[in-house]
Amino acid sequence: MAWEPNAESLSTLSSCLKDSLSGFNKAAQKQAEQMLAQAKSSPDINNYLAYIFSSATPPAGLSFSPEEYHLVRSAAAIMLKNNVKSGFKQIPEQSLALVKLAIPLGIQDKNSQIRNYAGNIATELIRRGGLMSWPEFLPQLLNLLSNEGGQVSNEAQEGAMTTMAKICEDNTKMLERELNGQRPLNFLLPKFIEATKSPLPKVRVQALTAINVFTPRKPQAMLNSIDDLLQHLFFLSEDPVADVRRQVCRTFVNLVETRPDKLLPHLSGLVDYIVQQQKSDDDDLACEAAEFWLSIGEHETLWRELQPYVSKIIPILLESMVYSPEDIAMLGGASDDEDEEDNEQDIKPQFAKKDLRRRAGANGEASADQSQNGNAYEKLASMDDDLEEGEIDDLDEGDESPDERWTLRKCSAAALDVFARDFGGSIFASILPYLQTNLKHEDWPYREAAVLALGAVAEGCMDVVIPHLPELVPYLITLLEDQEPVVRQITCWTLGRYSSWAASLQDQAQKEAYFMPLMDGILRKMLDKNKKVQEAGASAMANLEEKAGKQLEPYCEVIIRQYVTCFQKYKDRNVWILYDCIQTLAEHIGPVLCRPELSGQLMPALIDRWQKVGDQSRELFPLLECLSYVAMALGDAFSPYAEPIFVRCVNIIHQNLEQALVAVNNPTFDSPDKDFLVTSLDLLSAIIQALDDQKATSLIQSQNSFFELLSFCMEDPTDEVQQSAYALLGDCARYVFEQLKPYLPKLLPILLKRVDLDNILDEEIDSGFSVVNNACWGAGEVALQYKKDMAPYASELLQRCVEIISNPRVPRSVNENAAICLGRLGLDNYELLAPHLPTFAEEFLAAIEELDPSEEKATALKGFSMTVAQNPQAIENVLLQFFTVIARYEDLKLRTPVKAEMHEVFQSVINLYRQIIPQFSEFIGRLQPHDQAALKNNYAI
């Protein structure tokens, strides 16, 4: 019997759906959401949702206005998609059949938003169930699209192509994979190319959108169809619809990377075409066209082919770098807004996650790539909030400031930067007349664009700009007082880009003429009356610190005094950038920060902020990261501040883990932000490294749950949390081993699971390797301290490390840390490793040879040598390589006992082989002459 809705249930559900999207009555909205949450448990809920969203007019018994009923249908579609997404396996087969009947009706609906919703549900069904769970659907879409009988409405054709484009975006690999002996894409792609001839603009746009899912990739279907596609592109390049031409430009951008050979014969015409499109009044089209220069400029070889056309391209880039009248209106003109509080939506700077991979040979210190704060044309990471096309968003993108979005201006400046790095000084020569005309232009947009252009070429043209800098830098410093805030803002950025020149000046008179005024100007702008200028000044200061390094030591008191004043004046957003300034300074001047006149000013300001920021505030992320650097710089001088900070970090981790557990068991609760865990773990690591061992031990003893919480973090589903957790484990092994020791029987089995390469997911391979890297580093630190107690874990750890160093796909740093771990395991468990030497000796020596001298390298080589002594015949095939490593070993003036021990161990190995090898001198004679000399000078041979 066919399913029929119950009239009363239908009416109640429809009312709830309407109220759930009502922004006017919050009480009704909340009640509706609660009722809908309860309704999810009904086995028929998805039948009702499919019935409502696919019914173009209100079913009998429902009385809504057209606007109200559209809201009801929209809410039903959104809820249905979310149900499929979160509970596909729980949906009864009968309900799925009804949903599959409803979707084609939605795709053909007169309302474009409903068509979009139908596409969202369809792609979610295919993503969860696979193509074979609905084999008739793609042919059904192609039938609508082809309109062979001429009976299919325009709306249905548009809906079919839009849905197809969504399916391509969300199920790319599925379409490329072989299915029943065929790859679906081989059949679909020619259909999409054919659809670009449709008389309907929306179909042409969506057909190109679908094609552009695959142009950055190299599927067989694209290889088969590339010539046909190019013919269609050249035809479409003159399409009257801007959105079609935008997709054409995007295709060309993608093909730069995947099929440059196909573009090269047409490059001259392409340059003219892209220049023409970049002049379009349609900003989106112009920006997409400008992306072509960026793409080709960054291509490994193709950029050279642009040389004859640079004189055509540079003028359009410069022209596009001037703020448009619309952008100027949105910037809001000059304003002294330093006293205005930030809106919550303004406080969304990206938390720049530092590189937490423990580097082999870096003595366990984290290596941090400085974030490019303040980049005048950096693409912002998209804030993905799970909304699909057609769904309702609270933020209207059209209201975004041009500072916050990727624009034609930024794209053109980025392209100029890339061209400067490609072609060097000739680019500066080509923009010099423009700079001479516009740097002092009476209209500020032209002044601003000229300063931007000068900053953009800094990296690629520094050598040829340097002779002009004694004249340019003083002028730029005067522009820091320009009446227009936007000019002051870009001037800060450009001065930051040239700060390496000022910082490198050796002559004291030149320093006083250029470096000190530049630094003073940037510091002053950190307290500008405009918040955006403050932000640019702070970013430029972080850049200056990076370039000047220890040369800032004489000026630290002035710098820190300014930072303390900034803390007093800044609103929330700019405090984030201020933290970056402080951590960069701490990183580069290190122990200098311990001077009482410096730490005595800085620490009270940081602690005051620490006390004001709540445990749930996102400001904790940059604050905790900043404190990590400060703690490392201060060392034991951080101890007066350590205890309350340590305790709070442990509490934050505890709260976050508890909230995550609640969210897993109760879907109505939001999952907590894992960055709270990451930054807290990192700061705990920094404190343990900074304090003397006894003080660090006391802190850990005061927190009974410390290692239990660490075990949960080591098993957290988020790679970034695990990465930080294994770094902390390694630091605990180095500095507070006696406290860690009782918990190792619980922690080591967790670690062994994580160094198994089979546990890395393909789609998370980079972050997965970062976790394995830190886990190997941590395991090596534990092995060094745990000695013979590692024996129960030695066999599995050996197997995992051998798998890592034998796998060519593993990144170098992971390979090196696995080799160090393996070597250190041999220090006290050499008899367990010795029988397995043939399985890893060659790979171990190859990895260890690449390492710079360090205590880590020394201990690993010592453990390997002790293992070799137990089974000397096992490495006959790589014995020359081993002796080469011994000959080239440098102790880097190690002051630890390891230095003397290494000499003894190597000497005993040499003695062993002198007894085993009959013609030992002839064997040594097979080494390189300089290696022979090194052995004879350092060892008794």
Short mmCIF file of C-alpha atoms in Angstrom, two decimals, residues 26 152 162 219 296 350 427 555 613 627 634 674-675 751 872 915:
data_model
loop_
_atom_site.label_atom_id
_atom_site.label_comp_id
_atom_site.label_asym_id
_atom_site.label_seq_id
_atom_site.Cartn_x
_atom_site.Cartn_y
_atom_site.Cartn_z
CA LYS A 26 12.64 33.60 19.01
CA VAL A 152 11.51 19.58 -20.81
CA THR A 162 23.05 22.33 -11.41
CA PRO A 219 41.45 11.75 -15.10
CA ILE A 296 51.03 30.90 -15.03
CA GLN A 350 42.77 33.22 11.49
CA ILE A 427 59.67 44.28 -13.63
CA TYR A 555 65.87 48.72 21.19
CA VAL A 613 40.25 36.25 28.89
CA LEU A 627 52.96 32.55 26.19
CA LEU A 634 62.45 33.36 29.72
CA LYS A 674 39.92 21.48 19.48
CA ASP A 675 42.25 24.50 19.23
CA LEU A 751 51.76 5.28 20.76
CA PRO A 872 78.59 -7.79 12.67
CA GLN A 915 89.62 -9.00 13.50
#
